[in-house]
Amino acid sequence: MNGLLGVFDADLFESTIRLATPIALASMGAAVCERSGIINIAMEGIMIVGAFFAAFLAFYTANPWLGMLGGMLAGGLYSMVHAFATVTLHLNHVVSGAVLNIGALGITRFLMVVAFGHPGTTPSVPVSLAEYRWEIPLLSEIPFLGDVVFSQTPIAYLSIVVLFVLWYFVFRTKVGLHIRSAGEHPLALETLGVSVRRMRYLAVTISGLTSGLAGAFLSIENNASFTEGMSNGRGFIALAANISGGWNPIGSFIASQFFGFADALQVRFQVTEILDIPAELFIIFPYVATLVAVAGLVRHSRPPDTLGEDFRIENRD
Amino acid sequence: MGTAAWVLIAAGGVLYIASVFWGLVLALVGAGLYFGRITAMSGRPEAKRALRSLGRSTWIPAAGILSAVIIGGLIMWAVGYNPITAYGALFYGGFVANWHISVLNAAPLLFTGLSVAFAFKAGLFNIGAEGQYYVGAMAATFLGIRLGMPALLTVPLVLLLSGAAGAAYAFIPSILRVRTGAHEVITTMMLAHIARYLSSPFVRIMGGDPATSSHPYVTDPIQEGAELLRFAEILPNAYYRLHTGILIGIALALFVYYILFRTKIGFEIRAVGMNPDAARAQGISVGRNIFIALMGAGLLAGLAGFNQVLGLNHKMYQNLTAGYGWDGISVALLASGHPIGVIFTALLWGALDAGGQYMQRALQTPSSIVEILKGIILFLIVARYIYQVLGRKLRRYRRSLKGEAG
């Protein structure tokens, strides 16, 4: 029993924050995107595209920062396909998202063969972002908290920055208000002379940028190479985090910590081997946690009024 | 005359599926007879109308595939492969030389595609058909090994029970959707990952004694005689692995079509899919139909597992990336959710995979090019909407011209 409790140490909470990073980034982006009225189930695919380009650039330039930037931008660009399909072509949001997820698997497999000569896993990047672990002076001296929060890797810190930026953007700026109105009452917004389409394009692209950054985290910070399909359902977990968090960046971030905890716990159980049962029974932790969260919490949060609804203006499209 | 036409079409189709190519001629003669009969009985305009409705449902996919082939060719050319020889090998391999592999590839996609299509008609997105496939495959493997019944009974029983297992797995998202409103996209996806991972310990447990088992990543074979009938047992020249699972799939597609478009329950499901509020106003229970549609989708995807275990492999391999769920979504979207269309799109997807392998062996052109081609073809689901948007614009333009004239 003592061994079991031994799992709950500072390391576990440090890896909770680390493993929550991609989910938090994607889910905060999703909060912005879905506030504008566009359902985004494409984050899984956007993450994969971001992860590939991050690894690709980090490998060929030997500069992980360029990789990070490239992954983020690739995610943003790829998400604009979703914006184009849903806003301009009036395609069903879920259908478009599914197509993008499938497309991401195909694109990355093809590009892997073109750029690295084989599918599967890329060779390791020369320098990964994990080597830039930064122990913040003084703060990292605080017992427990210092180890857990203030000695993280770059994108993990960035996710906290993104939290504050997005919260401010969504709730304290005019554009943020317009994005929220696009999801609650698009016609009223359009009547005010603000383009609903533009707001939705912007919101989708923001979610693409954060998801791309989440992908970069997976390939060049948490790992040192890209593996096909490496997001492994995290895009959907992020969607669940966003719903559990009430379509709010702060709520999404907190909910993501819960899923990060489930993930960290399964890794610890696997590594320490204290319970003699198949590892797969641990691996499914985050998925079960997501299922439970969605089943239990969905009733208590209210989606934006016109989420998933198509917006058309007569005589223009 | 009408029956003769359908018999010809069916027999020709079965022969063609079994890689007997003149079966296609038979099927075409049957189709000719069918249209001849319409002409004879209802006159030429009626036959023309039937042909035109066929053309309307096929021209967009055909145009889409053609333009995807052109774009894909440009990409091949850009990365340094000769598109003409590559396409030659791809299509020769997929539709002629290795057509039997295409059919084998298509069979599981037909089931998962039908699953996605069925749920789609109720406005649901069964994105986790993959999970129901794994559960169906596990059920089929377990029963195939342990059932110990006479062979004649085993196959139909496993068919029923593996479908039931898939449906049972879909019970969780169904009940959650109806009772709490949890979106099936998230719940089925999470359950797909869970089933995927749980299949590994299952395979190890069913693999017999680890000390004597030569291979820890595969289960014991299913009991003798529990295998699905193979074409080679009725047609002497058929490829030895080609099994009749695809015929079950095609029969199922026709059955799903019948359910959806010829029964009350199908009507209700479609009504809920088109407009839940209107359906509710008509006294149709939205929750009940959503539940039925998702459970039915689970059943269909579970049968993909039956097809793979009893038809193709006769055992279950440890495999975390089957991908039948995602491909099933592609196939269903390509057919815009029409069960009969799924037969053709599943065969197309299967042929592209088989052709890609053939092309790689013949020309050393990487088969992953097919993935891009598939992606572009799939985007013509989006393009379908482009046509609609263009069509609408054109109509509006014409109307505005008329308005100005009047």
Coordinates of C-alpha atoms in Angstrom, one line a residue, chain A residues 39 41 44 78 81 84-85 88-92 94-95 98-103 105-107 109-110 113-114 232-233 236-237 239-240 243 278-281 283-284 286-288 290-291 294-295 298-299 312 314-317, chain B residues 75-76 79 81 120 125 127 172 176 179-183 185-191 193-198 200-201 204 318 326-327 329-330 333 366 368-372 375 378-379 381-383 385-386 389 392-393 396:
Chain A
I39 CA -17.4 23.1 -34.0
I41 CA -13.1 18.3 -34.1
E44 CA -6.5 15.9 -33.7
Y78 CA -4.1 23.8 -42.0
V81 CA -9.0 24.8 -44.6
F84 CA -12.8 27.8 -45.6
A85 CA -14.9 24.6 -45.7
T88 CA -17.3 29.8 -47.0
L89 CA -18.5 26.4 -48.3
H90 CA -21.1 25.9 -45.6
L91 CA -19.9 22.4 -45.0
N92 CA -21.1 20.5 -41.9
V94 CA -18.2 17.8 -38.0
V95 CA -17.8 16.4 -41.5
A98 CA -13.4 14.4 -39.8
V99 CA -12.1 15.0 -43.4
L100 CA -9.3 17.1 -42.0
N101 CA -8.3 14.5 -39.5
I102 CA -8.2 11.8 -42.2
G103 CA -6.3 14.2 -44.5
L105 CA -2.8 11.2 -41.6
G106 CA -2.4 11.0 -45.4
I107 CA -0.5 14.3 -45.7
R109 CA 2.5 9.9 -44.2
F110 CA 3.2 11.2 -47.7
V113 CA 8.2 9.3 -47.2
V114 CA 9.2 12.3 -49.4
N232 CA -3.4 9.6 -30.2
G233 CA -6.8 11.1 -29.4
F236 CA -10.6 14.8 -28.9
I237 CA -9.7 14.9 -25.2
L239 CA -12.5 19.0 -27.1
A240 CA -13.8 17.3 -24.0
I243 CA -16.7 21.3 -23.0
P278 CA -1.3 -5.5 -18.3
A279 CA 0.0 -2.0 -19.1
E280 CA -2.9 -1.4 -21.4
L281 CA -5.3 -1.2 -18.4
I283 CA -2.9 3.3 -20.9
I284 CA -6.7 3.7 -21.2
P286 CA -7.1 9.3 -19.9
Y287 CA -9.7 8.0 -22.3
V288 CA -11.9 6.6 -19.5
T290 CA -12.6 11.8 -20.7
L291 CA -15.6 9.6 -21.1
V294 CA -18.1 14.2 -20.8
A295 CA -20.9 12.0 -19.4
V298 CA -21.8 18.1 -20.1
R299 CA -25.2 18.8 -18.6
R312 CA -25.8 32.5 -44.4
E314 CA -29.4 35.9 -48.2
N315 CA -28.3 37.1 -51.6
R316 CA -24.7 36.8 -50.8
D317 CA -23.9 33.2 -50.8
Chain B
I75 CA 2.0 16.3 -57.2
M76 CA 3.7 13.1 -58.3
V79 CA 8.2 15.2 -56.4
Y81 CA 7.8 10.5 -60.4
F120 CA -25.2 9.6 -40.5
F125 CA -21.4 10.9 -36.5
I127 CA -16.4 8.5 -35.6
I172 CA -22.5 3.3 -23.9
L176 CA -25.0 8.8 -22.9
R179 CA -29.7 10.6 -21.4
T180 CA -27.0 13.3 -20.9
G181 CA -26.5 14.7 -24.3
A182 CA -22.8 13.8 -24.4
H183 CA -21.7 14.2 -28.0
V185 CA -18.0 12.2 -31.5
I186 CA -16.1 12.4 -28.2
T187 CA -17.6 9.3 -26.6
T188 CA -17.2 6.9 -29.5
M189 CA -13.7 8.2 -30.2
M190 CA -12.7 7.6 -26.6
L191 CA -14.2 4.1 -26.6
H193 CA -9.1 4.1 -28.2
I194 CA -10.1 2.0 -25.2
A195 CA -11.1 -1.0 -27.3
R196 CA -7.9 -0.6 -29.4
Y197 CA -5.7 -0.9 -26.4
L198 CA -7.7 -3.6 -24.7
S200 CA -3.7 -6.3 -27.0
P201 CA -4.1 -8.1 -23.7
R204 CA -2.1 -12.3 -25.5
Q318 CA -2.3 -7.7 -32.2
W326 CA -11.3 6.3 -40.4
D327 CA -11.5 4.6 -43.8
I329 CA -15.8 7.4 -42.5
S330 CA -14.1 8.3 -45.8
L333 CA -18.7 10.4 -46.8
P366 CA 6.1 4.9 -52.7
S368 CA 2.0 6.6 -49.7
I369 CA 1.2 8.7 -52.7
V370 CA -2.1 6.9 -52.6
E371 CA -2.8 8.4 -49.2
I372 CA -2.5 11.9 -50.7
G375 CA -7.2 12.8 -49.3
L378 CA -12.1 12.9 -50.1
F379 CA -11.9 16.7 -50.3
I381 CA -16.9 15.9 -50.6
V382 CA -16.1 19.5 -50.0
A383 CA -16.1 20.0 -53.7
Y385 CA -20.5 21.6 -51.8
I386 CA -18.5 23.8 -54.1
V389 CA -22.6 26.8 -54.0
R392 CA -26.9 28.2 -56.4
K393 CA -25.0 31.3 -57.5
R396 CA -29.5 33.2 -58.4

